[in-house]
Amino acid sequence: MTPEQPTPDHLLSILVRDEPRVLTRITALFGRRGYNIKSLSVGTTEHPGVSRMTIVVSGDRGVVEQAMRQLEKLHDVVKIIDHSLEKYVDRELVLVKVAINPETRVEVRQIAEDFRSRIVDVGRHALTFEVTGDEGKITAFIEQLRPFGILETMRTGRIALTRGSNADIPAHVYHPGETQTLQPVLSAEPREERAREVPNLF
Amino acid sequence: MNGAKALWATLANHGISTVFGYPGGAIMPVYDALTFYPEVRHVLTRHEQGAAHAAEGWAKATGELGVCMATSGPGATNLVTGLADAMLDSVPLLAITGNVASHLMGTDAFQEADITGITLPITKHNYVVRDVAELPRIVAEAIRIARSGRPGPVLVDIPKDIQLAPYHGDIPAPHARPEIPAPSPESIERACELLRGAKKPVMMVGGGSLDAAAEITALARAWDIPVITTLMGLGTFPASDPLWLGMPGMHGSVAANRAISEADVLLGLGLRFDDRVTGRVSGFAPHAAIIHVDLDAAEIGKIVRTHVPVRGDAAQAARLLAEGAQPPARAEWRAQLDAWKARTETPSHWGAGSAVKAVVDRLRPDDLLSSDVGQHQMLAAQLARFEKPRRWINSGGLGTMGFGLPAAIGAGMAEPGVRSVVIAGDGGFQMTAQELATLKMYDIRNVKICIINNSYLGMVRQWQELFHEKRYSEVWLGDSNPDFVKLADAYDVPAYRASTAEELPGAIDAWLADPRSALLEVVVPHEHGVFPMVPAGAALSEMIETEPARPGAPTPEASEA
Ligand SMILES: Cc1ncc(C[n+]2csc(CCOP(=O)(O)OP(=O)(O)O)c2C)c(N)n1
């Protein structure tokens, strides 16, 4: 018997039209196929009417590719970026509340400083830190604090952007030219004409 | 002009001539506005499910958009089965629902249901109209989405206040159909390379190829490749062509299933490898390199491993593949296929099979044949010989009982000059039997209903016989079935009955000769199976070819008495 391999994580960015139920549509698609979403962050973008989601899903390559192709069919989805295919920066914001006592107080503060974490709340028996960083940094930070007694944590979920210019975003999403304005959402133009690219397979 | 009138004006602008529906409180402004648009015909069905299936029948026969309409809450939820059916069978369908006024939405108001939430997974897209200024544009966009790419159902939910609100904008014209990107030349070249080397190639054609029949026929002949048409693809290749092997899958032909199991190259066009087609996936086409042509990228590699993916339109791909044709001689393969084909059995004794055969043998190439769901459906699919696509109207993906009659009405209304025959079981017919009233109301004259009455929910009974040691649980209808002839009579639909092999030809003659829509009940022996059959979860090569002898059970001949 081979020990079960942990399924790898995939980091996807999905640009969507900012419309009611768009979040439901996307999460339902994952849910129906039994893919577990590990983290999900959504926010607005520089373009009115377009939101950006960062989703972390676990599953093998085939599973994620199938999910992406199903997502691409959704009318609300403008573009999907699979960050495993390119260079990217990612961040997560985490709040960590750690138990302290007079003996551990200084040591805990020192660890936080080493991680460039900020104290956002001070209590007699607990300190709350804010830390941002990539997954490795956050995991390391939490592991360092764990022996002191972590009372609560809250993570925003990962967010990511590709490195460099917006070269990955096809011109039919952004009009060429200086302003790079997005086409009006729900434009009369057939969606197929600004269709997203399907992974190289074809 | 208010929102409701803008809706009809938009539909009319898009050439929508017929809408199937049912009114109610939350859609009354739309029905009121209808009286101002005589160019659109509204067909009142007797149940919203009937409206949805009728719209599907229309779309399946013509390839054009079907439109159905319902009020909020119970009206809208009654459309759900039809929408799910259209989703799985990729039918272009527009559903318009009324809803409670915007300020009441989300308050559990009278007859409110969150229909966009409910239909999220069973529509290609759906909308709630929040502003009357958006209404016509949304409807036009919904129509485009329903028809483009891989077609499917789109729902537009319109709150009552939006229907009543004044509209001052333009009425949009139809969107041009977007150009479909051509398959990549590399993928076509790789596919041709595989086909050139193939000793035992086979082509499998699904419902996504219905509008590519000419190209596919040319392709098969150019490469000299035998063709299997799935349940959804029946008619895409002429049954009279010697290259046709029949239908694959659970109730597929011996030749088709053996050919798949032996093939070294399988060229699939516009199909999604449904589990009823593949049987156990690991045993499906075990020796074949698979070329999969599909418009929908998500279908490629979804179920079966694909060696050469070809993304694109079936007609375009077929044309390109035919251009590269260099068919090697494959005499051995042909001889093997002919031997398997000779095994195709025609039902000999009196039973559902011979009854269905007697009916489908009377079809003309232009006739539409709809079916409900069950044994009679599989028998019709096995026995009918389609020469053209879009003549076979059936619920393949969802397997919806109650589909047959309303779908035949919709198809028959789309093609009033063509005979629209429907074969149904005694079980499924009763799920939408009330649509007989629609035949009467619109004096529809071309719908010919045939009920194969075996007094059982036959398909379920067959599974209980084969896989549950004959424990027949909740499948007997014999004591409670209505007198179908009297039932038809109550709706003023002429009806005929045959109970023996001798009576059947005369009854069929009278039924078809009747100038009106008419019903034929064929009473058949109770226990009759559909074979060949691949048990669920088995590989196609594990097909049971003929009906097993059942010791102690009455033979079909004996139960005739
Ligand atoms: C709405 C719906 N409910 C249940 C089923 C499951 N089902 C499939 S075939 C069948 C029996 C159909 O019986 P009948 O209409 O008499 O046709 P027969 O199989 O006898 O030809 C049933 C119950 C279904 N397909 N659809």
PDB file of N, CA and C in Angstrom, chain B residues 194-202 224 226 262-265 328-334 337:
ATOM      1  N   LEU B 194      -3.334   9.186 -38.151  1.00  0.00           N
ATOM      2  CA  LEU B 194      -3.842   8.006 -37.450  1.00  0.00           C
ATOM      3  C   LEU B 194      -4.756   7.183 -38.355  1.00  0.00           C
ATOM      4  N   LEU B 195      -5.619   7.892 -39.085  1.00  0.00           N
ATOM      5  CA  LEU B 195      -6.588   7.180 -39.926  1.00  0.00           C
ATOM      6  C   LEU B 195      -5.875   6.448 -41.074  1.00  0.00           C
ATOM      7  N   ARG B 196      -4.808   7.050 -41.580  1.00  0.00           N
ATOM      8  CA  ARG B 196      -4.081   6.392 -42.672  1.00  0.00           C
ATOM      9  C   ARG B 196      -3.508   5.060 -42.217  1.00  0.00           C
ATOM     10  N   GLY B 197      -3.093   5.013 -40.951  1.00  0.00           N
ATOM     11  CA  GLY B 197      -2.480   3.782 -40.459  1.00  0.00           C
ATOM     12  C   GLY B 197      -3.477   2.786 -39.889  1.00  0.00           C
ATOM     13  N   ALA B 198      -4.747   3.188 -39.834  1.00  0.00           N
ATOM     14  CA  ALA B 198      -5.723   2.355 -39.120  1.00  0.00           C
ATOM     15  C   ALA B 198      -6.098   1.115 -39.930  1.00  0.00           C
ATOM     16  N   LYS B 199      -6.113  -0.023 -39.229  1.00  0.00           N
ATOM     17  CA  LYS B 199      -6.588  -1.245 -39.875  1.00  0.00           C
ATOM     18  C   LYS B 199      -8.046  -1.485 -39.539  1.00  0.00           C
ATOM     19  N   LYS B 200      -8.448  -1.060 -38.347  1.00  0.00           N
ATOM     20  CA  LYS B 200      -9.822  -1.298 -37.916  1.00  0.00           C
ATOM     21  C   LYS B 200     -10.433  -0.001 -37.391  1.00  0.00           C
ATOM     22  N   PRO B 201     -10.598   0.964 -38.246  1.00  0.00           N
ATOM     23  CA  PRO B 201     -11.128   2.242 -37.774  1.00  0.00           C
ATOM     24  C   PRO B 201     -12.650   2.193 -37.625  1.00  0.00           C
ATOM     25  N   VAL B 202     -13.156   3.041 -36.779  1.00  0.00           N
ATOM     26  CA  VAL B 202     -14.603   3.178 -36.660  1.00  0.00           C
ATOM     27  C   VAL B 202     -14.895   4.627 -36.303  1.00  0.00           C
ATOM     28  N   ASP B 224     -13.692   5.331 -46.179  1.00  0.00           N
ATOM     29  CA  ASP B 224     -14.223   3.975 -46.070  1.00  0.00           C
ATOM     30  C   ASP B 224     -14.202   3.504 -44.611  1.00  0.00           C
ATOM     31  N   PRO B 226     -16.535   2.614 -41.237  1.00  0.00           N
ATOM     32  CA  PRO B 226     -17.893   2.329 -40.776  1.00  0.00           C
ATOM     33  C   PRO B 226     -18.354   3.353 -39.742  1.00  0.00           C
ATOM     34  N   GLU B 262     -13.136  -3.711 -30.757  1.00  0.00           N
ATOM     35  CA  GLU B 262     -12.030  -4.212 -31.578  1.00  0.00           C
ATOM     36  C   GLU B 262     -11.235  -3.107 -32.263  1.00  0.00           C
ATOM     37  N   ALA B 263     -11.813  -1.934 -32.370  1.00  0.00           N
ATOM     38  CA  ALA B 263     -11.241  -0.891 -33.227  1.00  0.00           C
ATOM     39  C   ALA B 263      -9.830  -0.494 -32.804  1.00  0.00           C
ATOM     40  N   ASP B 264      -9.003  -0.098 -33.781  1.00  0.00           N
ATOM     41  CA  ASP B 264      -7.687   0.449 -33.428  1.00  0.00           C
ATOM     42  C   ASP B 264      -7.676   1.972 -33.479  1.00  0.00           C
ATOM     43  N   VAL B 265      -8.633   2.558 -34.222  1.00  0.00           N
ATOM     44  CA  VAL B 265      -8.787   4.013 -34.188  1.00  0.00           C
ATOM     45  C   VAL B 265     -10.273   4.320 -34.089  1.00  0.00           C
ATOM     46  N   PRO B 328      -6.709   3.112 -46.948  1.00  0.00           N
ATOM     47  CA  PRO B 328      -6.065   1.858 -47.296  1.00  0.00           C
ATOM     48  C   PRO B 328      -7.129   0.776 -47.487  1.00  0.00           C
ATOM     49  N   ALA B 329      -6.778  -0.327 -48.123  1.00  0.00           N
ATOM     50  CA  ALA B 329      -7.754  -1.423 -48.277  1.00  0.00           C
ATOM     51  C   ALA B 329      -7.943  -2.106 -46.935  1.00  0.00           C
ATOM     52  N   ARG B 330      -9.167  -2.337 -46.557  1.00  0.00           N
ATOM     53  CA  ARG B 330      -9.428  -2.973 -45.267  1.00  0.00           C
ATOM     54  C   ARG B 330     -10.465  -4.076 -45.434  1.00  0.00           C
ATOM     55  N   ALA B 331     -10.194  -5.001 -46.357  1.00  0.00           N
ATOM     56  CA  ALA B 331     -11.176  -6.036 -46.678  1.00  0.00           C
ATOM     57  C   ALA B 331     -11.517  -6.892 -45.463  1.00  0.00           C
ATOM     58  N   GLU B 332     -10.489  -7.181 -44.662  1.00  0.00           N
ATOM     59  CA  GLU B 332     -10.720  -8.060 -43.511  1.00  0.00           C
ATOM     60  C   GLU B 332     -11.688  -7.446 -42.505  1.00  0.00           C
ATOM     61  N   TRP B 333     -11.448  -6.157 -42.251  1.00  0.00           N
ATOM     62  CA  TRP B 333     -12.292  -5.424 -41.291  1.00  0.00           C
ATOM     63  C   TRP B 333     -13.735  -5.396 -41.788  1.00  0.00           C
ATOM     64  N   ARG B 334     -13.862  -5.129 -43.088  1.00  0.00           N
ATOM     65  CA  ARG B 334     -15.218  -5.096 -43.654  1.00  0.00           C
ATOM     66  C   ARG B 334     -15.916  -6.441 -43.503  1.00  0.00           C
ATOM     67  N   LEU B 337     -16.991  -6.921 -39.941  1.00  0.00           N
ATOM     68  CA  LEU B 337     -18.149  -6.091 -39.602  1.00  0.00           C
ATOM     69  C   LEU B 337     -19.425  -6.667 -40.209  1.00  0.00           C
TER      70      LEU B 337
END
